[in-house]
mmCIF file of C-alpha atoms and ligand atoms in Angstrom:
data_model
loop_
_atom_site.group_PDB
_atom_site.id
_atom_site.type_symbol
_atom_site.label_atom_id
_atom_site.label_comp_id
_atom_site.label_asym_id
_atom_site.label_seq_id
_atom_site.Cartn_x
_atom_site.Cartn_y
_atom_site.Cartn_z
ATOM 1 C CA MET A 1 -200.976 -245.340 -21.081
ATOM 2 C CA THR A 2 -198.023 -243.048 -20.962
ATOM 3 C CA LEU A 3 -198.983 -239.197 -22.175
ATOM 4 C CA LYS A 4 -195.864 -236.760 -22.888
ATOM 5 C CA ILE A 5 -197.212 -233.528 -22.889
ATOM 6 C CA ALA A 6 -195.364 -230.368 -24.102
ATOM 7 C CA VAL A 7 -196.884 -227.375 -21.675
ATOM 8 C CA LEU A 8 -196.019 -224.007 -23.075
ATOM 9 C CA PRO A 9 -197.929 -221.332 -20.485
ATOM 10 C CA GLY A 10 -196.685 -217.975 -22.684
ATOM 11 C CA ASP A 11 -197.399 -214.632 -21.294
ATOM 12 C CA GLY A 12 -199.939 -212.764 -19.459
ATOM 13 C CA VAL A 13 -202.641 -215.207 -17.412
ATOM 14 C CA GLY A 14 -200.935 -218.088 -19.687
ATOM 15 C CA PRO A 15 -199.022 -220.088 -16.840
ATOM 16 C CA GLU A 16 -201.890 -219.333 -14.306
ATOM 17 C CA VAL A 17 -204.620 -220.985 -16.179
ATOM 18 C CA THR A 18 -202.391 -223.506 -17.248
ATOM 19 C CA ALA A 19 -200.882 -224.629 -13.751
ATOM 20 C CA VAL A 20 -205.174 -225.039 -13.344
ATOM 21 C CA ALA A 21 -205.545 -227.210 -16.468
ATOM 22 C CA ILE A 22 -202.892 -229.309 -15.232
ATOM 23 C CA LYS A 23 -204.197 -230.014 -12.042
ATOM 24 C CA VAL A 24 -207.291 -230.755 -13.475
ATOM 25 C CA LEU A 25 -205.597 -233.347 -16.112
ATOM 26 C CA ARG A 26 -203.740 -235.161 -13.642
ATOM 27 C CA ALA A 27 -207.590 -235.400 -11.341
ATOM 28 C CA ALA A 28 -209.255 -236.681 -14.147
ATOM 29 C CA CYS A 29 -206.385 -239.270 -15.503
ATOM 30 C CA THR A 30 -205.316 -241.256 -12.449
ATOM 31 C CA SER A 31 -205.117 -244.902 -14.460
ATOM 32 C CA HIS A 32 -202.778 -243.002 -16.924
ATOM 33 C CA GLU A 33 -198.929 -241.770 -16.645
ATOM 34 C CA LEU A 34 -199.390 -237.917 -17.073
ATOM 35 C CA HIS A 35 -195.342 -236.585 -17.949
ATOM 36 C CA PHE A 36 -195.667 -232.827 -18.469
ATOM 37 C CA THR A 37 -192.538 -230.879 -19.912
ATOM 38 C CA GLU A 38 -192.359 -227.191 -19.889
ATOM 39 C CA GLY A 39 -191.521 -225.074 -22.658
ATOM 40 C CA LEU A 40 -190.947 -221.438 -23.105
ATOM 41 C CA ILE A 41 -192.760 -219.343 -25.856
ATOM 42 C CA GLY A 42 -193.725 -215.791 -26.633
ATOM 43 C CA GLY A 43 -192.595 -212.660 -25.095
ATOM 44 C CA ALA A 44 -191.276 -214.689 -22.083
ATOM 45 C CA ALA A 45 -189.244 -216.795 -24.506
ATOM 46 C CA ILE A 46 -187.706 -213.183 -26.363
ATOM 47 C CA HIS A 47 -186.768 -211.814 -22.875
ATOM 48 C CA ALA A 48 -184.832 -215.061 -21.790
ATOM 49 C CA THR A 49 -183.408 -215.981 -25.342
ATOM 50 C CA GLY A 50 -184.505 -213.635 -27.850
ATOM 51 C CA GLN A 51 -186.191 -215.712 -29.868
ATOM 52 C CA ALA A 52 -190.385 -216.185 -29.647
ATOM 53 C CA LEU A 53 -189.450 -219.791 -29.998
ATOM 54 C CA PRO A 54 -186.736 -221.151 -29.272
ATOM 55 C CA ASP A 55 -185.623 -224.323 -31.146
ATOM 56 C CA VAL A 56 -185.451 -226.200 -27.584
ATOM 57 C CA THR A 57 -189.089 -225.481 -27.426
ATOM 58 C CA ARG A 58 -189.834 -226.402 -31.008
ATOM 59 C CA GLN A 59 -188.355 -230.009 -30.258
ATOM 60 C CA LEU A 60 -190.292 -230.194 -27.187
ATOM 61 C CA ALA A 61 -193.129 -229.659 -28.785
ATOM 62 C CA LEU A 62 -192.325 -231.890 -32.034
ATOM 63 C CA GLU A 63 -191.209 -235.259 -29.516
ATOM 64 C CA SER A 64 -194.625 -234.535 -27.057
ATOM 65 C CA ASN A 65 -197.936 -236.377 -27.822
ATOM 66 C CA ALA A 66 -199.922 -233.319 -27.173
ATOM 67 C CA VAL A 67 -198.943 -229.377 -26.450
ATOM 68 C CA LEU A 68 -200.829 -227.774 -23.920
ATOM 69 C CA PHE A 69 -200.189 -223.753 -24.453
ATOM 70 C CA GLY A 70 -201.484 -220.440 -22.670
ATOM 71 C CA ALA A 71 -201.482 -217.409 -24.707
ATOM 72 C CA VAL A 72 -198.640 -215.049 -26.024
ATOM 73 C CA GLY A 73 -198.950 -211.326 -26.202
ATOM 74 C CA LEU A 74 -197.014 -208.807 -24.260
ATOM 75 C CA PRO A 75 -197.674 -205.053 -24.880
ATOM 76 C CA GLU A 76 -193.961 -203.867 -24.410
ATOM 77 C CA PHE A 77 -193.721 -205.437 -28.105
ATOM 78 C CA ASP A 78 -196.291 -203.487 -29.420
ATOM 79 C CA ALA A 79 -193.995 -201.639 -31.977
ATOM 80 C CA GLN A 80 -192.307 -204.326 -33.342
ATOM 81 C CA PRO A 81 -192.835 -206.082 -36.776
ATOM 82 C CA PRO A 82 -194.642 -209.284 -36.650
ATOM 83 C CA ALA A 83 -191.610 -211.303 -36.715
ATOM 84 C CA ARG A 84 -189.837 -210.082 -33.718
ATOM 85 C CA ARG A 85 -193.245 -210.353 -31.678
ATOM 86 C CA PRO A 86 -194.274 -213.020 -29.308
ATOM 87 C CA GLU A 87 -197.310 -214.036 -31.494
ATOM 88 C CA ALA A 88 -194.613 -215.190 -34.119
ATOM 89 C CA GLY A 89 -193.463 -217.992 -31.362
ATOM 90 C CA LEU A 90 -197.477 -219.360 -32.182
ATOM 91 C CA LEU A 91 -197.484 -218.887 -35.853
ATOM 92 C CA GLY A 92 -194.187 -220.525 -35.913
ATOM 93 C CA LEU A 93 -195.306 -223.865 -33.774
ATOM 94 C CA ARG A 94 -197.955 -223.723 -35.655
ATOM 95 C CA LYS A 95 -195.944 -224.628 -38.776
ATOM 96 C CA ALA A 96 -193.464 -226.708 -36.875
ATOM 97 C CA LEU A 97 -196.372 -228.839 -36.202
ATOM 98 C CA GLY A 98 -198.182 -228.701 -39.442
ATOM 99 C CA LEU A 99 -201.336 -227.448 -37.610
ATOM 100 C CA TRP A 100 -203.819 -227.017 -40.152
ATOM 101 C CA ALA A 101 -207.519 -226.877 -38.589
ATOM 102 C CA ASN A 102 -208.299 -224.621 -35.822
ATOM 103 C CA LEU A 103 -211.546 -225.871 -33.964
ATOM 104 C CA ARG A 104 -213.359 -223.165 -32.030
ATOM 105 C CA PRO A 105 -216.237 -224.496 -30.323
ATOM 106 C CA ALA A 106 -218.678 -221.642 -28.736
ATOM 107 C CA ARG A 107 -221.620 -222.701 -26.839
ATOM 108 C CA ILE A 108 -223.755 -220.993 -24.130
ATOM 109 C CA LEU A 109 -224.152 -222.815 -21.194
ATOM 110 C CA PRO A 110 -227.731 -223.001 -19.465
ATOM 111 C CA GLY A 111 -228.039 -220.313 -16.936
ATOM 112 C CA LEU A 112 -225.226 -218.170 -18.058
ATOM 113 C CA GLU A 113 -227.451 -216.406 -20.767
ATOM 114 C CA GLU A 114 -227.832 -213.061 -18.856
ATOM 115 C CA PHE A 115 -223.932 -213.046 -19.129
ATOM 116 C CA SER A 116 -223.961 -212.727 -23.144
ATOM 117 C CA PRO A 117 -223.880 -209.392 -25.185
ATOM 118 C CA LEU A 118 -226.925 -210.730 -26.773
ATOM 119 C CA ARG A 119 -230.388 -211.079 -25.567
ATOM 120 C CA PRO A 120 -231.514 -214.148 -23.537
ATOM 121 C CA GLU A 121 -233.864 -215.282 -25.976
ATOM 122 C CA ARG A 122 -231.443 -214.864 -28.673
ATOM 123 C CA ILE A 123 -228.148 -216.588 -27.208
ATOM 124 C CA ALA A 124 -230.445 -219.537 -25.575
ATOM 125 C CA GLY A 125 -229.367 -222.783 -26.811
ATOM 126 C CA VAL A 126 -226.237 -221.602 -29.306
ATOM 127 C CA ASP A 127 -223.908 -224.317 -29.803
ATOM 128 C CA LEU A 128 -221.850 -223.775 -32.984
ATOM 129 C CA ILE A 129 -218.146 -224.569 -33.415
ATOM 130 C CA VAL A 130 -216.182 -222.979 -35.734
ATOM 131 C CA PHE A 131 -213.432 -224.983 -37.905
ATOM 132 C CA ARG A 132 -210.559 -222.511 -39.230
ATOM 133 C CA GLU A 133 -208.172 -223.650 -41.957
ATOM 134 C CA LEU A 134 -204.833 -222.640 -39.976
ATOM 135 C CA ALA A 135 -201.881 -223.247 -41.999
ATOM 136 C CA GLY A 136 -202.713 -221.303 -45.194
ATOM 137 C CA GLY A 137 -204.053 -217.747 -46.488
ATOM 138 C CA LEU A 138 -202.410 -214.286 -45.924
ATOM 139 C CA TYR A 139 -200.802 -215.582 -42.387
ATOM 140 C CA TYR A 140 -198.065 -217.533 -44.250
ATOM 141 C CA GLY A 141 -198.497 -216.428 -48.013
ATOM 142 C CA GLN A 142 -195.784 -215.439 -49.913
ATOM 143 C CA PRO A 143 -194.284 -213.051 -51.046
ATOM 144 C CA ARG A 144 -194.765 -210.732 -48.064
ATOM 145 C CA GLU A 145 -192.889 -207.634 -47.382
ATOM 146 C CA LYS A 146 -193.143 -204.321 -46.055
ATOM 147 C CA ALA A 147 -191.476 -201.146 -47.703
ATOM 148 C CA VAL A 148 -191.864 -197.563 -46.260
ATOM 149 C CA ASP A 149 -195.031 -196.419 -48.546
ATOM 150 C CA SER A 150 -196.352 -199.731 -49.745
ATOM 151 C CA ALA A 151 -196.858 -203.451 -48.308
ATOM 152 C CA LEU A 152 -197.737 -206.485 -49.504
ATOM 153 C CA ASN A 153 -199.560 -209.797 -48.219
ATOM 154 C CA THR A 154 -200.686 -212.567 -50.246
ATOM 155 C CA MET A 155 -203.335 -214.902 -49.936
ATOM 156 C CA ARG A 156 -203.351 -218.166 -51.808
ATOM 157 C CA TYR A 157 -204.932 -221.564 -51.234
ATOM 158 C CA THR A 158 -204.437 -224.838 -52.900
ATOM 159 C CA ARG A 159 -207.221 -227.158 -53.660
ATOM 160 C CA HIS A 160 -206.226 -229.904 -51.036
ATOM 161 C CA GLU A 161 -205.535 -227.371 -48.396
ATOM 162 C CA VAL A 162 -209.112 -226.644 -48.663
ATOM 163 C CA GLU A 163 -210.310 -229.893 -49.485
ATOM 164 C CA ARG A 164 -208.441 -231.507 -45.640
ATOM 165 C CA ILE A 165 -210.355 -228.874 -43.559
ATOM 166 C CA ALA A 166 -213.474 -229.197 -45.590
ATOM 167 C CA ARG A 167 -213.577 -233.123 -44.868
ATOM 168 C CA LEU A 168 -213.093 -232.733 -41.258
ATOM 169 C CA ALA A 169 -215.626 -230.121 -40.836
ATOM 170 C CA PHE A 170 -218.528 -232.355 -42.722
ATOM 171 C CA LYS A 171 -217.225 -235.061 -40.184
ATOM 172 C CA ALA A 172 -217.913 -233.193 -37.425
ATOM 173 C CA ALA A 173 -221.162 -231.960 -38.586
ATOM 174 C CA GLN A 174 -222.054 -235.589 -39.376
ATOM 175 C CA GLY A 175 -222.065 -236.059 -35.410
ATOM 176 C CA ARG A 176 -224.153 -232.810 -34.677
ATOM 177 C CA ARG A 177 -226.856 -231.095 -36.448
ATOM 178 C CA LYS A 178 -225.687 -231.994 -39.856
ATOM 179 C CA LYS A 179 -225.272 -228.642 -41.077
ATOM 180 C CA VAL A 180 -222.376 -226.814 -42.353
ATOM 181 C CA THR A 181 -222.469 -223.259 -43.246
ATOM 182 C CA SER A 182 -219.120 -222.123 -45.851
ATOM 183 C CA VAL A 183 -217.992 -218.657 -45.456
ATOM 184 C CA ASP A 184 -215.804 -216.827 -48.049
ATOM 185 C CA LYS A 185 -215.938 -213.653 -49.882
ATOM 186 C CA ALA A 186 -216.894 -215.333 -53.364
ATOM 187 C CA ASN A 187 -218.176 -211.935 -54.721
ATOM 188 C CA VAL A 188 -214.643 -210.414 -54.432
ATOM 189 C CA LEU A 189 -211.818 -212.912 -54.105
ATOM 190 C CA GLU A 190 -210.530 -215.388 -56.296
ATOM 191 C CA CYS A 191 -209.149 -217.815 -53.223
ATOM 192 C CA SER A 192 -212.968 -217.676 -51.960
ATOM 193 C CA GLY A 193 -214.183 -218.826 -55.617
ATOM 194 C CA LEU A 194 -211.935 -221.795 -55.312
ATOM 195 C CA TRP A 195 -213.014 -222.416 -51.316
ATOM 196 C CA ARG A 196 -216.575 -222.797 -52.833
ATOM 197 C CA GLU A 197 -216.030 -224.807 -55.318
ATOM 198 C CA VAL A 198 -214.031 -227.511 -53.284
ATOM 199 C CA VAL A 199 -216.282 -227.079 -50.313
ATOM 200 C CA THR A 200 -219.261 -228.148 -52.844
ATOM 201 C CA ASP A 201 -217.321 -230.896 -54.056
ATOM 202 C CA VAL A 202 -216.614 -232.259 -50.130
ATOM 203 C CA ALA A 203 -219.610 -231.654 -49.636
ATOM 204 C CA ARG A 204 -220.952 -234.230 -52.429
ATOM 205 C CA GLU A 205 -219.372 -237.089 -50.142
ATOM 206 C CA PHE A 206 -221.606 -235.846 -47.526
ATOM 207 C CA PRO A 207 -225.163 -235.880 -48.378
ATOM 208 C CA ASP A 208 -226.719 -236.012 -45.096
ATOM 209 C CA VAL A 209 -225.286 -233.265 -43.982
ATOM 210 C CA LYS A 210 -226.964 -229.567 -45.770
ATOM 211 C CA LEU A 211 -224.016 -227.148 -47.068
ATOM 212 C CA GLU A 212 -225.029 -223.374 -46.887
ATOM 213 C CA HIS A 213 -222.583 -220.871 -48.179
ATOM 214 C CA ALA A 214 -222.359 -217.337 -46.489
ATOM 215 C CA LEU A 215 -220.052 -214.220 -47.397
ATOM 216 C CA VAL A 216 -217.988 -213.195 -44.391
ATOM 217 C CA ASP A 217 -219.978 -209.750 -43.763
ATOM 218 C CA SER A 218 -223.021 -210.904 -43.868
ATOM 219 C CA CYS A 219 -221.938 -214.274 -41.443
ATOM 220 C CA ALA A 220 -220.516 -211.672 -38.999
ATOM 221 C CA MET A 221 -223.823 -209.955 -39.156
ATOM 222 C CA GLN A 222 -226.177 -212.980 -38.475
ATOM 223 C CA LEU A 223 -223.475 -214.319 -35.762
ATOM 224 C CA VAL A 224 -225.236 -211.502 -33.778
ATOM 225 C CA THR A 225 -228.994 -211.317 -34.707
ATOM 226 C CA ASP A 226 -229.438 -215.150 -35.493
ATOM 227 C CA PRO A 227 -226.486 -216.973 -33.804
ATOM 228 C CA GLN A 228 -229.064 -220.204 -33.259
ATOM 229 C CA ARG A 229 -229.408 -221.048 -36.794
ATOM 230 C CA PHE A 230 -225.218 -221.948 -36.826
ATOM 231 C CA ASP A 231 -224.026 -225.510 -36.190
ATOM 232 C CA VAL A 232 -220.402 -226.313 -38.107
ATOM 233 C CA LEU A 233 -218.855 -222.960 -39.145
ATOM 234 C CA LEU A 234 -216.229 -223.572 -42.082
ATOM 235 C CA THR A 235 -213.679 -220.737 -43.119
ATOM 236 C CA GLU A 236 -210.544 -219.910 -44.211
ATOM 237 C CA ASN A 237 -207.479 -218.958 -42.119
ATOM 238 C CA MET A 238 -208.251 -214.884 -41.796
ATOM 239 C CA PHE A 239 -211.786 -214.989 -41.519
ATOM 240 C CA GLY A 240 -211.557 -217.511 -38.818
ATOM 241 C CA ASP A 241 -209.457 -215.722 -36.678
ATOM 242 C CA ILE A 242 -212.189 -212.633 -36.416
ATOM 243 C CA LEU A 243 -215.491 -214.892 -36.253
ATOM 244 C CA SER A 244 -213.840 -217.238 -33.538
ATOM 245 C CA ASP A 245 -213.593 -213.970 -31.743
ATOM 246 C CA GLU A 246 -216.843 -212.531 -32.274
ATOM 247 C CA ALA A 247 -218.318 -215.970 -31.603
ATOM 248 C CA SER A 248 -216.603 -216.407 -28.497
ATOM 249 C CA VAL A 249 -217.953 -213.290 -26.571
ATOM 250 C CA LEU A 250 -221.615 -214.832 -27.648
ATOM 251 C CA ALA A 251 -220.755 -217.237 -25.197
ATOM 252 C CA GLY A 252 -220.979 -214.665 -22.114
ATOM 253 C CA SER A 253 -217.346 -214.517 -21.705
ATOM 254 C CA ILE A 254 -214.141 -215.225 -24.090
ATOM 255 C CA GLY A 255 -212.557 -217.051 -21.454
ATOM 256 C CA MET A 256 -215.017 -219.554 -21.276
ATOM 257 C CA LEU A 257 -214.052 -221.192 -24.513
ATOM 258 C CA PRO A 258 -211.458 -223.811 -25.530
ATOM 259 C CA SER A 259 -209.666 -224.912 -28.755
ATOM 260 C CA ALA A 260 -207.659 -227.322 -30.592
ATOM 261 C CA SER A 261 -205.036 -227.112 -33.503
ATOM 262 C CA LEU A 262 -205.085 -230.511 -35.345
ATOM 263 C CA GLY A 263 -202.688 -231.681 -38.056
ATOM 264 C CA GLU A 264 -200.002 -233.865 -39.143
ATOM 265 C CA GLY A 265 -197.945 -234.238 -35.872
ATOM 266 C CA PRO A 266 -198.737 -233.429 -32.377
ATOM 267 C CA ALA A 267 -202.010 -231.242 -32.073
ATOM 268 C CA LEU A 268 -201.953 -228.104 -29.735
ATOM 269 C CA TYR A 269 -204.802 -227.001 -27.175
ATOM 270 C CA GLU A 270 -205.203 -223.559 -25.836
ATOM 271 C CA PRO A 271 -207.889 -221.310 -24.721
ATOM 272 C CA VAL A 272 -209.417 -219.038 -27.244
ATOM 273 C CA HIS A 273 -208.629 -215.896 -25.323
ATOM 274 C CA GLY A 274 -205.116 -214.095 -25.046
ATOM 275 C CA SER A 275 -202.608 -213.305 -22.410
ATOM 276 C CA ALA A 276 -204.682 -210.335 -21.111
ATOM 277 C CA PRO A 277 -201.873 -208.850 -19.312
ATOM 278 C CA ASP A 278 -203.837 -206.431 -17.607
ATOM 279 C CA ILE A 279 -205.208 -209.043 -14.978
ATOM 280 C CA ALA A 280 -201.958 -211.727 -15.091
ATOM 281 C CA GLY A 281 -201.049 -212.668 -11.793
ATOM 282 C CA GLN A 282 -204.126 -211.517 -9.961
ATOM 283 C CA GLY A 283 -206.161 -214.851 -9.956
ATOM 284 C CA LYS A 284 -208.739 -213.439 -12.091
ATOM 285 C CA ALA A 285 -208.367 -215.122 -15.142
ATOM 286 C CA ASN A 286 -211.056 -217.553 -16.069
ATOM 287 C CA PRO A 287 -209.509 -221.259 -16.150
ATOM 288 C CA ALA A 288 -212.479 -222.638 -18.091
ATOM 289 C CA GLY A 289 -211.020 -222.331 -21.728
ATOM 290 C CA ALA A 290 -207.602 -223.881 -20.513
ATOM 291 C CA ILE A 291 -209.752 -226.365 -18.573
ATOM 292 C CA GLY A 292 -211.938 -227.182 -21.694
ATOM 293 C CA SER A 293 -208.902 -227.264 -23.807
ATOM 294 C CA ALA A 294 -207.418 -230.141 -21.678
ATOM 295 C CA ALA A 295 -210.661 -231.729 -22.088
ATOM 296 C CA MET A 296 -210.332 -231.533 -25.946
ATOM 297 C CA MET A 297 -206.927 -232.824 -25.843
ATOM 298 C CA LEU A 298 -207.658 -236.110 -23.985
ATOM 299 C CA ARG A 299 -210.361 -236.488 -26.499
ATOM 300 C CA PHE A 300 -208.658 -235.816 -29.644
ATOM 301 C CA SER A 301 -204.647 -236.684 -28.949
ATOM 302 C CA PHE A 302 -205.690 -239.823 -26.506
ATOM 303 C CA SER A 303 -209.057 -240.563 -27.466
ATOM 304 C CA LEU A 304 -209.728 -241.128 -23.669
ATOM 305 C CA SER A 305 -213.722 -239.778 -24.550
ATOM 306 C CA ARG A 306 -214.559 -240.954 -21.165
ATOM 307 C CA GLU A 307 -212.070 -238.532 -19.115
ATOM 308 C CA ALA A 308 -213.025 -235.524 -21.164
ATOM 309 C CA ASP A 309 -216.435 -235.816 -21.029
ATOM 310 C CA ALA A 310 -215.823 -236.042 -17.474
ATOM 311 C CA ILE A 311 -214.034 -232.701 -17.296
ATOM 312 C CA GLU A 312 -216.425 -230.818 -19.461
ATOM 313 C CA ARG A 313 -219.890 -232.250 -16.884
ATOM 314 C CA ALA A 314 -217.261 -231.236 -13.801
ATOM 315 C CA LEU A 315 -216.428 -227.559 -15.579
ATOM 316 C CA GLU A 316 -220.188 -226.669 -16.309
ATOM 317 C CA LYS A 317 -221.584 -227.813 -13.084
ATOM 318 C CA ALA A 318 -218.698 -225.942 -11.151
ATOM 319 C CA ILE A 319 -219.538 -222.777 -13.487
ATOM 320 C CA THR A 320 -223.502 -223.048 -13.302
ATOM 321 C CA SER A 321 -223.371 -223.358 -9.490
ATOM 322 C CA GLY A 322 -221.500 -220.007 -8.787
ATOM 323 C CA VAL A 323 -217.956 -220.570 -8.748
ATOM 324 C CA ARG A 324 -217.244 -218.008 -10.799
ATOM 325 C CA THR A 325 -214.027 -215.305 -11.964
ATOM 326 C CA PRO A 326 -214.857 -211.898 -12.037
ATOM 327 C CA ASP A 327 -215.508 -212.029 -15.861
ATOM 328 C CA LEU A 328 -218.513 -213.519 -15.291
ATOM 329 C CA ARG A 329 -219.642 -211.368 -12.260
ATOM 330 C CA GLY A 330 -218.004 -214.026 -9.589
ATOM 331 C CA THR A 331 -215.443 -213.601 -7.023
ATOM 332 C CA ALA A 332 -213.490 -216.708 -7.406
ATOM 333 C CA THR A 333 -209.811 -216.863 -8.078
ATOM 334 C CA THR A 334 -208.600 -219.097 -11.211
ATOM 335 C CA SER A 335 -207.243 -221.841 -8.737
ATOM 336 C CA GLU A 336 -210.688 -221.709 -6.833
ATOM 337 C CA VAL A 337 -212.479 -222.927 -10.127
ATOM 338 C CA GLY A 338 -209.992 -225.137 -10.906
ATOM 339 C CA ASP A 339 -210.541 -226.880 -7.336
ATOM 340 C CA ALA A 340 -214.317 -226.780 -7.652
ATOM 341 C CA VAL A 341 -213.883 -228.320 -10.927
ATOM 342 C CA ILE A 342 -212.047 -231.489 -9.123
ATOM 343 C CA ARG A 343 -214.331 -231.590 -6.645
ATOM 344 C CA GLU A 344 -217.160 -231.749 -9.333
ATOM 345 C CA LEU A 345 -215.058 -234.770 -10.790
ATOM 346 C CA ALA A 346 -214.795 -236.677 -7.555
ATOM 347 C CA ARG A 347 -218.204 -236.191 -6.823
ATOM 348 C CA GLY A 348 -218.759 -237.426 -10.393
ATOM 349 C CA SER A 349 -216.846 -240.506 -9.956
ATOM 350 C CA ARG A 350 -218.632 -241.762 -7.019
ATOM 351 C CA GLU A 351 -221.987 -241.334 -8.389
HETATM 352 C C1 IPM B 401 -205.928 -216.500 -32.789
HETATM 353 C C2 IPM B 401 -204.455 -215.202 -32.283
HETATM 354 C C3 IPM B 401 -203.443 -215.504 -33.247
HETATM 355 C C4 IPM B 401 -204.020 -215.620 -34.634
HETATM 356 C C5 IPM B 401 -202.770 -214.415 -32.776
HETATM 357 C C6 IPM B 401 -201.826 -214.767 -31.283
HETATM 358 C C7 IPM B 401 -200.948 -214.849 -34.460
HETATM 359 O O1 IPM B 401 -205.585 -214.349 -32.332
HETATM 360 O O2 IPM B 401 -205.172 -217.714 -32.575
HETATM 361 O O3 IPM B 401 -207.042 -215.988 -32.925
HETATM 362 O O4 IPM B 401 -203.850 -214.672 -35.037
HETATM 363 O O5 IPM B 401 -204.340 -216.639 -34.857
HETATM 364 MG MG1 MG B 402 -207.509 -214.845 -33.136
#
């Protein structure tokens, strides 16, 4: 099989972690032809072209089979309005690729409990996944405007938008612990009222999955008081943005976590962490999130689940054996972690 992968490293630590993910992909997929083509996005693209998402990058992504994404965001753009910031590149790409489902698994690796901000007995065994709706809600709602003394954003959801992400979440739950927690603010928002109705309807198609509804504030609290109770968390765009960051630090370091964004066309895979410009270029970034995202790419875009499993196992072994970056109080560099994963891959294939 020939896999055409668009690589968009972006800003900050994005280039270092994607470079490692590419090496790991090459090591894991020796029987397939991998074609990587790089494009500019985010602050790097604004500096080079004036646009956060240049047309050539959009085209490159649309013509690929999958997109491997690094991170966007640079401090020199902090004073700019949203449309002129590096983040507009990612938001534009989500729109262009029709990405509507963002999957963010958060799992604590055995032995890493001490790195979690929660007590070990509270975090042990946590294994949850956030299904975040990615194409609707406040992020894209029209009208939107900013005047001098007032500003406006619009939250809007359609039945169709809620249905498709809910179905995906319930299907995933069937292959897991069969529990969906749907998060909303139905005591205040009309959008959440619709969300709850539609999710309840979809749940009838999946009688083997248990559905519970949680209000977003209470869910945020339970994520830190009792995270073991969650399996699949299903929520709208903005709540999902916030809760997935909260969930990600539970696992010890935000650097550990991968994500997949799925939709109509090529899917996009990116670590959950951001561009971290303060540590960029120093080999300190944890590549685990990027490597895990590469594994998700093999699984979801190319149905190569054997190779995806092998990468995830090798990554887990490398990290639990102590090859760790400074976010996990280790001394390994970004590329040393990648090399350890590749060694474990080789060892795994010999066993
Ligand atoms: C994320 C990020 C993005 C978002 C930013 C960079 C636009 O925080 O992927 O969670 O808010 O969706
Ligand atoms: Mg976010």
